[in-house]
Coordinates of C-alpha atoms and ligand atoms in Angstrom, one line a residue:
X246 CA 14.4 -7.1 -29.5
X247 CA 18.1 -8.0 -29.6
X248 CA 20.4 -5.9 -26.9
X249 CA 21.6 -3.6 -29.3
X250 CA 18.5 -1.8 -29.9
X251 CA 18.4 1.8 -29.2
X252 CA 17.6 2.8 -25.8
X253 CA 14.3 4.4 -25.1
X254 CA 14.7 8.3 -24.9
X255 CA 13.6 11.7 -25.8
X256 CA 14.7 11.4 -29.4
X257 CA 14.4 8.0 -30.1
X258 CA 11.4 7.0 -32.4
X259 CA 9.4 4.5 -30.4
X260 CA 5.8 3.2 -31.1
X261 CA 4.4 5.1 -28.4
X262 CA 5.4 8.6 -27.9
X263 CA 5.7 10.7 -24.4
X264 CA 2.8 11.9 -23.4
X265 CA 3.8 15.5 -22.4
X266 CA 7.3 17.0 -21.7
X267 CA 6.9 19.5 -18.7
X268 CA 9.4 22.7 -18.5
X269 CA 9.7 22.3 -14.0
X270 CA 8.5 20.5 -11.6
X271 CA 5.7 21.7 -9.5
X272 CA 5.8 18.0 -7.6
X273 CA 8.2 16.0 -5.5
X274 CA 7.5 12.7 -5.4
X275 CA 8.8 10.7 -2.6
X276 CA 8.9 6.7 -3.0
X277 CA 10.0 6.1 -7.1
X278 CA 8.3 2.6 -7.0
X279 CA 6.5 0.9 -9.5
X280 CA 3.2 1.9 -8.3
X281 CA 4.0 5.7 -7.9
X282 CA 5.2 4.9 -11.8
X283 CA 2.0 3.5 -13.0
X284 CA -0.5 5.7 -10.7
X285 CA 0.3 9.3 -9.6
X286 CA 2.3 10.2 -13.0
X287 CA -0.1 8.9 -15.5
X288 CA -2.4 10.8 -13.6
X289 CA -0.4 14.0 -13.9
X290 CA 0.4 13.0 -17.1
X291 CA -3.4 13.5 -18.2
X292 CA -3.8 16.5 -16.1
X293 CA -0.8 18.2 -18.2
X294 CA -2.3 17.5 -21.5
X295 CA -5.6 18.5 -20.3
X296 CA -4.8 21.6 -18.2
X297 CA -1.0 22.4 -18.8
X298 CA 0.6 23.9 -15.8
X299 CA 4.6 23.6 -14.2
X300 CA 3.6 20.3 -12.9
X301 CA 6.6 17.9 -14.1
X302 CA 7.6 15.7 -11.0
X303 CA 10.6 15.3 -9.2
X304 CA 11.6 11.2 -8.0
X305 CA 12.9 10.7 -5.1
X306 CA 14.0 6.9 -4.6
X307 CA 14.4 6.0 -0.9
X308 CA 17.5 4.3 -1.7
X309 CA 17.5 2.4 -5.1
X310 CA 20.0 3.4 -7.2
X311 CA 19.4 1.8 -9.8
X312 CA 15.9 3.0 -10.2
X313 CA 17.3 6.2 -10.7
X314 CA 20.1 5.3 -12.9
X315 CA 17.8 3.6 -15.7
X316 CA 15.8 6.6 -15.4
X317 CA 18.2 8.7 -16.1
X318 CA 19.5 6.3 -19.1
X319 CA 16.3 6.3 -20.6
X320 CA 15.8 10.5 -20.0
X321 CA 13.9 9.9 -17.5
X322 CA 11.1 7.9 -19.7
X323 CA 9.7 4.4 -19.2
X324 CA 6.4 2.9 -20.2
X325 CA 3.4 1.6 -18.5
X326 CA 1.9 -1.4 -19.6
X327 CA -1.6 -1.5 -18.8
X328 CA -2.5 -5.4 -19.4
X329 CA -5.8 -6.6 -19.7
X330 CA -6.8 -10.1 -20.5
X331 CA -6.7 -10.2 -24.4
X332 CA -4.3 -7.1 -24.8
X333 CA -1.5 -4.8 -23.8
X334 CA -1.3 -1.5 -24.8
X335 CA 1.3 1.1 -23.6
X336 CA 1.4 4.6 -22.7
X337 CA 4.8 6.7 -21.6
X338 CA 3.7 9.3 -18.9
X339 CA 7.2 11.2 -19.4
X340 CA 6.3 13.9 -16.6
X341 CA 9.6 13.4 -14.3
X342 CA 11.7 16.3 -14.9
X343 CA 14.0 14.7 -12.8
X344 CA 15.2 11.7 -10.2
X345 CA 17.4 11.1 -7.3
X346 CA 18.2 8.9 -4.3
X347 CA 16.6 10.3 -0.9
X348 CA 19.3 8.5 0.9
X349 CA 22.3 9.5 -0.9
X350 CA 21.2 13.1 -1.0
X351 CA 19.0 13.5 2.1
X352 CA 19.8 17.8 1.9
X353 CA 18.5 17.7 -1.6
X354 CA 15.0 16.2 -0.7
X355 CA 15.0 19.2 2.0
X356 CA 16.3 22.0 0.0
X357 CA 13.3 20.1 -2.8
X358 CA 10.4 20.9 0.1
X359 CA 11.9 24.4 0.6
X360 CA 11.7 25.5 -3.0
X361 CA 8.8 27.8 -3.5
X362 CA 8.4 26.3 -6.9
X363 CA 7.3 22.6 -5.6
X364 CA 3.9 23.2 -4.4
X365 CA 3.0 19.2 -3.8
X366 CA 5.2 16.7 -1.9
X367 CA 3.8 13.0 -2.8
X368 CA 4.4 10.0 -1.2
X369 CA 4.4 6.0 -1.8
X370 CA 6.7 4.9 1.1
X371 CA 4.2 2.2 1.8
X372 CA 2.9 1.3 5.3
X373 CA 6.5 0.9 6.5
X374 CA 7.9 4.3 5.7
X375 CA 6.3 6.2 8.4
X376 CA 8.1 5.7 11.7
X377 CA 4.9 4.8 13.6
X378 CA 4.8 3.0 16.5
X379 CA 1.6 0.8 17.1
X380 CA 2.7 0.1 20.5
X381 CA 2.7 3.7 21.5
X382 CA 0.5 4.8 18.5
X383 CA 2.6 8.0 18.1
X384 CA 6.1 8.8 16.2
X385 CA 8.8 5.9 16.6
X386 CA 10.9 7.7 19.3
X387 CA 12.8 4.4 19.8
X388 CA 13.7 4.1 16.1
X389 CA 17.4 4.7 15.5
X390 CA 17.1 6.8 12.2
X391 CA 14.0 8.9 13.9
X392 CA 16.5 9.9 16.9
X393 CA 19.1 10.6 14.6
X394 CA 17.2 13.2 12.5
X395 CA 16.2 14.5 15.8
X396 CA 19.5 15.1 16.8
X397 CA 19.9 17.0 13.7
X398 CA 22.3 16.7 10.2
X399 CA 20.7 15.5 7.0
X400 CA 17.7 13.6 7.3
X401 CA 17.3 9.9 6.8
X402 CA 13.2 8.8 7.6
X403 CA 10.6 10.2 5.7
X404 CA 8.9 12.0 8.2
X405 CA 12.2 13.5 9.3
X406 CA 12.9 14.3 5.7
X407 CA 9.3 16.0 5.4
X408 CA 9.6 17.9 9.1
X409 CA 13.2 19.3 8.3
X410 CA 12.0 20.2 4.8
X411 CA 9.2 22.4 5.9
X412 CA 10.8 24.0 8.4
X413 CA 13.0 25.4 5.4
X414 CA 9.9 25.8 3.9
X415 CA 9.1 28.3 6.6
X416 CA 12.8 30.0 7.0
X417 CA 12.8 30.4 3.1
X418 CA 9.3 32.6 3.3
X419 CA 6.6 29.8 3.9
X420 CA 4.8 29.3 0.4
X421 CA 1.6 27.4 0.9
X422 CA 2.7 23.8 -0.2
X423 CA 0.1 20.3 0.8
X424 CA 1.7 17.0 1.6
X425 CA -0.4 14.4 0.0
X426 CA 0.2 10.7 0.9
X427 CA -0.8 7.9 -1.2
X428 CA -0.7 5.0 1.3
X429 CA -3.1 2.2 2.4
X430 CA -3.5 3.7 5.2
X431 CA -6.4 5.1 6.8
X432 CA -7.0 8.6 7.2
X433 CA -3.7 8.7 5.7
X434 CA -3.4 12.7 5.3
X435 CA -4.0 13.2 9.2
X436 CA -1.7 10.4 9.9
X437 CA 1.0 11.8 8.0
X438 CA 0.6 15.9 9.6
X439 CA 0.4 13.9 13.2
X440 CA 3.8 12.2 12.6
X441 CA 5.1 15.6 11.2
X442 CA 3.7 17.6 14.0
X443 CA 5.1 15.0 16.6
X444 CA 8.5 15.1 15.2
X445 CA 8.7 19.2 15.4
X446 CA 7.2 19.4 18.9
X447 CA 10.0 16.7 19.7
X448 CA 12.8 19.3 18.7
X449 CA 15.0 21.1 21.4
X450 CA 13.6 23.8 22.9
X451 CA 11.6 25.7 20.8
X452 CA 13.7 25.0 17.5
X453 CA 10.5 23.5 15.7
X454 CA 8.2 26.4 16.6
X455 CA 8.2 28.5 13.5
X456 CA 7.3 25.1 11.7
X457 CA 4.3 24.7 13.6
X458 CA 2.7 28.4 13.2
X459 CA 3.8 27.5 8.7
X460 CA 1.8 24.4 9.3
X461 CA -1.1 25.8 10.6
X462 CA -1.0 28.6 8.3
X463 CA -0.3 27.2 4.7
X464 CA 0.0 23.7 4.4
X465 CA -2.5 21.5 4.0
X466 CA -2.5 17.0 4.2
X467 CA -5.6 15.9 2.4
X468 CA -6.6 12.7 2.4
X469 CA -6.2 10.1 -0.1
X470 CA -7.0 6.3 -1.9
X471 CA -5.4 5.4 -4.4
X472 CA -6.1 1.9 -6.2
X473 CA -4.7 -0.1 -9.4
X474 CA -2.7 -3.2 -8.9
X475 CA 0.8 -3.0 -9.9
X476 CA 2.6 -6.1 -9.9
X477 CA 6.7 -6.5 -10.2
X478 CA 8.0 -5.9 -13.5
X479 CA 9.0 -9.2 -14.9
X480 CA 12.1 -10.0 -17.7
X481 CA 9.4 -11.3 -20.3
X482 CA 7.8 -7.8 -19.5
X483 CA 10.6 -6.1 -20.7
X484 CA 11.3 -8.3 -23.9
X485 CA 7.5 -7.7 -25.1
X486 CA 7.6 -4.2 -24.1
X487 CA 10.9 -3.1 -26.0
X488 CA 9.7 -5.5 -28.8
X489 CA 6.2 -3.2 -28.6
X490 CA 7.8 0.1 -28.8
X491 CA 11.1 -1.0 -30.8
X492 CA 12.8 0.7 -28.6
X493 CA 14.9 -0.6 -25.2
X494 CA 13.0 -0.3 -22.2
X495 CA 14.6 -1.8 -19.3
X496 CA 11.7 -0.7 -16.4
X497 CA 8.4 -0.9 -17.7
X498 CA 5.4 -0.8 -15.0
X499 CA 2.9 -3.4 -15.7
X500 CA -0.6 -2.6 -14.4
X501 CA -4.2 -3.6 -14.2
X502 CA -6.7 -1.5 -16.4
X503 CA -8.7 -0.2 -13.4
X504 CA -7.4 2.7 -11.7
X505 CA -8.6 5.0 -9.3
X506 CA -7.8 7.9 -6.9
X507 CA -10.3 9.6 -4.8
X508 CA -8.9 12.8 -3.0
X509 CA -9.8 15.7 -0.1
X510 CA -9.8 18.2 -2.3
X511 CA -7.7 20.6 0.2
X512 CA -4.8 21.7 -1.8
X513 CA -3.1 24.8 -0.5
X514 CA -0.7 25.8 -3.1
X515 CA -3.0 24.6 -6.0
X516 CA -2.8 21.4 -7.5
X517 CA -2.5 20.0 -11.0
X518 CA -6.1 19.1 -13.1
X519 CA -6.1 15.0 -11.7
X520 CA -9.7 14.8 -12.3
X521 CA -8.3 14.9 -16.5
X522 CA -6.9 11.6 -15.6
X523 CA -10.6 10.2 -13.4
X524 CA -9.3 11.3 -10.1
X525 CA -12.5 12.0 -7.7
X526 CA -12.5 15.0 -5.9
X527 CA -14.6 14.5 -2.5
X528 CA -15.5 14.9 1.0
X529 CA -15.6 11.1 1.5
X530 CA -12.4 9.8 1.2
X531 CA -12.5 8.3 4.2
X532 CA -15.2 6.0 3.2
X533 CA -13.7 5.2 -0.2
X534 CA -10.3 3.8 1.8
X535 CA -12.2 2.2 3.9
X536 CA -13.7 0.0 1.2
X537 CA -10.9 -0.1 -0.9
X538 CA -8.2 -0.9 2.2
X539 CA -10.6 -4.1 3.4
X540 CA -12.4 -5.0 0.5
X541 CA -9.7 -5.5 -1.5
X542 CA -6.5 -5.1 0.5
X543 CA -8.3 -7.3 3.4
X544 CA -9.6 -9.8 0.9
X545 CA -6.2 -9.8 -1.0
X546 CA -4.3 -11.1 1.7
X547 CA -6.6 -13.8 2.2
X548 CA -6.6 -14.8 -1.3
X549 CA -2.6 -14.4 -1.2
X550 CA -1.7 -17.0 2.0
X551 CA -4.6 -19.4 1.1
X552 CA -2.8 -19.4 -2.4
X553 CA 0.5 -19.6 -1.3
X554 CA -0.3 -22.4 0.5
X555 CA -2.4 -24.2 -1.9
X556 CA 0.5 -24.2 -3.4
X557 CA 0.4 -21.9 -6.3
X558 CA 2.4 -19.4 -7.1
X559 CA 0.1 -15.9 -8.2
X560 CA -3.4 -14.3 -7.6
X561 CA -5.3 -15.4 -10.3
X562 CA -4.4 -19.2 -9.9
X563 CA -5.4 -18.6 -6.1
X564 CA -8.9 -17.1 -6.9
X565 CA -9.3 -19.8 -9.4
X566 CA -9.4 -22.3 -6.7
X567 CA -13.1 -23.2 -5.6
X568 CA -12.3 -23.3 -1.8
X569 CA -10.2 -19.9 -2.2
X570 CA -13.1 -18.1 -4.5
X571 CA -15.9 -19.1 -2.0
X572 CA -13.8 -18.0 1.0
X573 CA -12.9 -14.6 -0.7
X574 CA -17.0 -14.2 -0.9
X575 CA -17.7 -15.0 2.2
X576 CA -15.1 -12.5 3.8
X577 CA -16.3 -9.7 1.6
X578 CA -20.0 -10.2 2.3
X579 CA -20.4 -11.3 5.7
X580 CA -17.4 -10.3 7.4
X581 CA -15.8 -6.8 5.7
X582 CA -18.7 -5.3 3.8
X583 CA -21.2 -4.9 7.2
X584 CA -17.9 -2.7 8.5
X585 CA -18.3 -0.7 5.6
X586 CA -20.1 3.0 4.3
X587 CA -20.6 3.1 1.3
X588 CA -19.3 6.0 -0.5
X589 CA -22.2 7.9 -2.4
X590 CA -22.9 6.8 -5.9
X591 CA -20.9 3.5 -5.0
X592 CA -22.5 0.7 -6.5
X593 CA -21.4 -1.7 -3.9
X594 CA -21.8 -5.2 -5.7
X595 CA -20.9 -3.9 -9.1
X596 CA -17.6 -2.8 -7.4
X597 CA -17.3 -6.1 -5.7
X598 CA -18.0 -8.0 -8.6
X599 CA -15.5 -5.9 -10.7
X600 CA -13.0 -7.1 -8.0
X601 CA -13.4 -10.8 -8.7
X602 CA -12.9 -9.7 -12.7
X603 CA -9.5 -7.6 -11.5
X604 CA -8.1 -10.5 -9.5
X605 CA -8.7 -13.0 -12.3
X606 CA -6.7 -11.2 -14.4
X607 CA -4.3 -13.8 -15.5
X608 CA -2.3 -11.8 -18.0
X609 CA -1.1 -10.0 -15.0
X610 CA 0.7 -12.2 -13.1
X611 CA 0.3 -10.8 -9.7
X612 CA 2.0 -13.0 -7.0
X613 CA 0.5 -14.5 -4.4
X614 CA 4.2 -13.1 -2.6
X615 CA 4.4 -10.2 -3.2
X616 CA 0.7 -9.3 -1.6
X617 CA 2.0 -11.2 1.1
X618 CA 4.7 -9.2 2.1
X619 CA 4.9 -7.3 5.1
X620 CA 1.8 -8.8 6.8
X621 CA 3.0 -7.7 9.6
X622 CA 2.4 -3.7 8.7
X623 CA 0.0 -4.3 6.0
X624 CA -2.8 -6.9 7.9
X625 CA -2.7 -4.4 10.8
X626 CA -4.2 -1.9 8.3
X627 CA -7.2 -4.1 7.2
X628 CA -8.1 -6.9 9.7
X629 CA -8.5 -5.7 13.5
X630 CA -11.2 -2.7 13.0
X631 CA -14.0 -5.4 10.9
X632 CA -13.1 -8.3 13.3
X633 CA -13.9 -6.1 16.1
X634 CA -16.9 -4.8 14.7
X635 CA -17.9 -8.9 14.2
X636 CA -16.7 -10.1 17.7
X637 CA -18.4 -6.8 19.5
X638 CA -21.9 -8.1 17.8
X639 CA -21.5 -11.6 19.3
X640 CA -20.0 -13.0 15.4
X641 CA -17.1 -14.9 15.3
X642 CA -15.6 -13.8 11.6
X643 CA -14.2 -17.2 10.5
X644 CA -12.6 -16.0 7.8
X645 CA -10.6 -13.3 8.6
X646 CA -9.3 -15.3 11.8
X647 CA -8.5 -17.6 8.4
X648 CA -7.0 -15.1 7.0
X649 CA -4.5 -14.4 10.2
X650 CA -4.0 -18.3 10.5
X651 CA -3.0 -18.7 6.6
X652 CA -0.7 -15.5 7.8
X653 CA 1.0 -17.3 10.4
X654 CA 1.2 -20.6 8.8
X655 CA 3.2 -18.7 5.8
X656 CA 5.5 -16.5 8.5
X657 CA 6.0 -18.6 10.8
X658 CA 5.0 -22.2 10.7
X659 CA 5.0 -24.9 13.5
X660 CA 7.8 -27.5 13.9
X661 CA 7.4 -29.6 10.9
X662 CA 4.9 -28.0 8.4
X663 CA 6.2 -26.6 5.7
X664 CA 4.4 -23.9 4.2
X665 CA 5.9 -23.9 0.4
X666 CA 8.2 -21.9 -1.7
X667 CA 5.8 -18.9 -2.4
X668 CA 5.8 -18.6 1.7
X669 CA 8.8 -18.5 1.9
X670 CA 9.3 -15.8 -1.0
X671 CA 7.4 -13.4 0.9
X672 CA 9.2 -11.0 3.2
X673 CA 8.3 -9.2 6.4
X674 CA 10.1 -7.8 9.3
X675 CA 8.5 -9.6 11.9
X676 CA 9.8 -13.3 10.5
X677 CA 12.6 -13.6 12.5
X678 CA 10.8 -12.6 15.3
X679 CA 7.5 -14.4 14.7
X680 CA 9.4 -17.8 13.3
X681 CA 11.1 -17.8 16.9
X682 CA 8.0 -18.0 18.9
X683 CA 6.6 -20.3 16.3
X684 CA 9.9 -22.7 17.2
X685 CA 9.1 -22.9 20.8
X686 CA 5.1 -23.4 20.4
X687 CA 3.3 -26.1 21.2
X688 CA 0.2 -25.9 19.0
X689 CA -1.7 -23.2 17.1
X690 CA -3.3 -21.7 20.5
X691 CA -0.2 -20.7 21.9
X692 CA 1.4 -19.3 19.2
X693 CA -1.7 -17.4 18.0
X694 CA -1.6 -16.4 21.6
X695 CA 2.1 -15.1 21.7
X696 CA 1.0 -12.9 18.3
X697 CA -1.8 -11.6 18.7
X698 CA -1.9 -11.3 22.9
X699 CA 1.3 -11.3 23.9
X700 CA 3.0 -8.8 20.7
X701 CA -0.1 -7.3 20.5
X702 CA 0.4 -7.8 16.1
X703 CA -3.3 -6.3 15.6
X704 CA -3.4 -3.8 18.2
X705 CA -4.4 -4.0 21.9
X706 CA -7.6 -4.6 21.8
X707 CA -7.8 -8.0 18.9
X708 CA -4.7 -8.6 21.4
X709 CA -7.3 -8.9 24.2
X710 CA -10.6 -11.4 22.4
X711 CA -9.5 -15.0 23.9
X712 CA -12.5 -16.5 21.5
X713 CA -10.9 -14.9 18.3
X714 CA -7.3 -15.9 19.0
X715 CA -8.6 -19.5 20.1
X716 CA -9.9 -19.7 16.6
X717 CA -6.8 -18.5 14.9
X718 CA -5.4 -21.1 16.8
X719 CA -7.6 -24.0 16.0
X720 CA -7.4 -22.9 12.4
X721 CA -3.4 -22.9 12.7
X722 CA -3.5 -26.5 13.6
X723 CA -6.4 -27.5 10.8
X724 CA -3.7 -25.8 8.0
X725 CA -0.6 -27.8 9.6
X726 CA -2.6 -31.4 10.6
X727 CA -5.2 -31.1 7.5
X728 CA -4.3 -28.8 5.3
X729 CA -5.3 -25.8 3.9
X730 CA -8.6 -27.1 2.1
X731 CA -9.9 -28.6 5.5
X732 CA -9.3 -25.1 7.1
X733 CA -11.3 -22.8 4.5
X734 CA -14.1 -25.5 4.7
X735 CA -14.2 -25.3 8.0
X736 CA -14.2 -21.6 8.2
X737 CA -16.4 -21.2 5.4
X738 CA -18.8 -23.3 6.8
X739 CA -18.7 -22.2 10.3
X740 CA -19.7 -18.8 8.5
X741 CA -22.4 -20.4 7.2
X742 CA -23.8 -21.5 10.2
X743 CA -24.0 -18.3 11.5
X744 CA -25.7 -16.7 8.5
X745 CA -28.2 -19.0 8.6
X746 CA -29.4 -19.1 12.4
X747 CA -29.2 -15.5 12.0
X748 CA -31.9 -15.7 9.4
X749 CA -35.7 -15.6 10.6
Ligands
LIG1092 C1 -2.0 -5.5 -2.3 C2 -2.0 -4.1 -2.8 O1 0.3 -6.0 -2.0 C3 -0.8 -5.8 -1.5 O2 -1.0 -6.0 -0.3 O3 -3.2 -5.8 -1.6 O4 -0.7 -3.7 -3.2 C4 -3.0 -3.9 -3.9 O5 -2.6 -4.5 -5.1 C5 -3.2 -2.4 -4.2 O6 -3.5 -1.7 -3.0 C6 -4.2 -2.2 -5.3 O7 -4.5 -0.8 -5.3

């Protein structure tokens, strides 16, 4: 497709047409990421053609502007590439009705909450955006931007963004509205009112009061897990897509062909027909993120710094490894699954066997980087609970401990070992501080010990099992002395060992 070629847009023939054209947003949509692109509009998408209904979406972009600008370029249209392993075919959602930068225009995103005609507020802000504090395991009251929009004037955190929004909400007449977060995070809809609740009881006096009684009146947080891999859009991905469509498209979503969303169906001021798109509607959402969030997400990771440090650069190379693929099955079954209740009607090894298919997906390109990025928040998320669960029943799990050692080999090597160029592609905010311990460490032990006891990475009480970090740490030093086969054969079979004298 040469450079001149006309830019996607409302009125420009292209292979693939929009798939609806909403009238007025009934949605705002906070975190205009790839994933929000490629899950929650296609989605709404399908729920517009089915149902109908004023339930275009609004983009917010935390702070990309040129997200927003391409958007805007392309009225508002991009396509979603869903690639599977002998095809690509491509679909263009077209249900923003409009986009804007949250940072640039903080008033806007409150003034957006307020309006009587947004009756859903969504959000992919990932596991960074939400100004919680492990430490204290409450709102980040020593984060800078937090105590700003404390202080008052126009928001800049999420959270304060959402709090100062509703409380307009409530000034402007208090229309039943439901904040719905789309996170890997667990019990993500009660994190998120916490948070919200925390920041209003935090205001002067009683200047968040009127908030509260809205809150507990008309809006609702359900729950929610969302699933489809989405990895970063790619040049080549652009070429084939605007040669596809034979029209310019310059931020095409590439995605798996699984998707799925299963959702607390607790919607206050309605909510648009998802289940047209597959959505599940049920009481057990907690279950379903619970599988998804260590299954995959717990299993990904490992997959990712094993990878990375095998030396190859995406997900389906990793799991294509023997060492890697037998370590990935042994963390799922003996080691995340027994942590795990099923959701009813889950077939549990059907799903777990579709996962193996998903990861293999070598048309995708998924990188082994960018699913290790942010460790720090994201491992936090998936590791400590099923480790517990293992150590508390007298198990050592080898393979997640693995999966912390490959972690800290990637983030913050010993003297001397160098973990590879995909290592050091991936980016987290605890490098700086992690690679300085690492400087200063004499061996695996202690620096596993400075991690996980002394910053307490996985939470107080991982921070507090000398066997488990002893392991990390022994596995540490098989990674930087051995290498990384010699590690997941030793874990794997240590595993092993267990399984079987736990066998009558
Ligand atoms: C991945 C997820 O980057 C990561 O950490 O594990 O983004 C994963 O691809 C999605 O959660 C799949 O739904």
């Amino acid at each position: 497709m040469s450079a001149d070629a006309p830019v996607l847009g409302r009125t420009v023939p292209a292979a693939a047409a929009p798939l609806v054209s909403p009238a007025r947003a009934g949605i705002l949509h906070l975190g205009l990421g790839s994933f929000h692109r490629a899950h929650q509009a296609v989605y709404t998408a399908a729920a517009l053609q089915s149902a109908g209904g004023d339930w275009g979406i609004i983009g917010v972009a935390s702070r990309s502007r040129s997200i927003v600008d391409a958007l805007h370029t392309q009225d508002l249209l991009y396509s979603v590439a869903t690639i599977a392993p002998e095809s690509t075919s491509l679909t263009i959602p077209g249900v923003h009705t409009d986009a804007f930068v949250g940072a640039e225009e903080p008033e806007r995103v409150v003034a957006q909450i307020a309006d009587p005609g947004i009756r859903v507020v969504t959000l992919t802000v990932t596991e960074n955006g939400y100004s919680y504090s492990p430490a204290t395991q409450h709102l980040d009251l020593d984060d800078d931007t937090v105590r700003a929009d404390l202080r008052g004037g126009a928001p800049r955190s999420t959270i304060g963004q959402l709090a100062r929004g509703l409380q307009a909400r409530a000034d402007a007449g208090g229309a039943p509205i439901s904040i719905l977060s789309c996170d890997n995070l667990s019990s993500n809809g009660a994190h998120t009112e916490k948070l919200i609740r925390e920041f209003l009881h935090e205001l002067p006096g009683s200047e968040g009061g009127d908030a509260l009684v809205f809150l507990d009146r008309a809006v609702s947080f359900p729950s929610s897990m969302v699933d489809r891999i989405v990895p970063s859009t790619t040049a080549e991905l652009r070429t084939r897509v605007s040669a596809l469509l034979g029209a310019r498209d310059d931020i095409p979503v590439p995605a798996e062909p699984f998707t799925m969303w299963a959702i607390e169906d607790r919607f206050a001021g309605g909510r648009p027909a998802w289940e047209a798109g597959g959505a599940v509607f049920t009481s057990e959402v907690g279950r379903y993120e619970q599988m998804k969030v260590r299954l995959l997400n717990g299993t990904h990771s490992l997959i990712a710094y094993l990878g990375a440090l095998s030396g190859v650069g995406t997900i389906p190379e990793a799991i294509g490894l023997d060492g890697i693929e037998s370590a990935a099955r042994t963390v799922l079954r003996d080691e995340y699954e027994p942590s795990v209740e099923v959701p009813s009607g889950v077939d549990i090894r059907a799903y777990e066997s579709e996962l193996f298919e998903r990861w293999a997906n070598s048309a995708l390109g998924h990188r082994t980087s960018q699913v290790g990025t942010d460790g720090s928040v994201k491992l936090r998320q998936r590791i400590p609970e099923p480790a517990l669960l293992s150590l508390r029943s007298g198990e050592m799990p080898h393979l997640i401990a693995l999966t912390v050692a490959g972690y800290l080999s990637c983030i913050a090597p010993l003297p001397g070992f160098d973990p590879g160029r995909h290592a050091a592609a991936m980016t987290d905010g605890a490098r700086e501080r992690l690679a300085g311990l690492a400087a200063s460490a004499r061996d695996g032990r202690e620096l596993a010990q400075r991690a996980i006891a002394d910053l307490h990475m996985f939470g107080e009480q991982l921070g507090a099992q000398d066997a488990f970090i002893t392991r990390v740490g022994e596995l540490v030093d098989t990674i930087r002395r051995r290498g990384v086969n010699a590690a997941i054969t030793d874990a794997v079979s240590a595993s092993r060992t267990i399984t079987r004298e736990m066998q009558p």
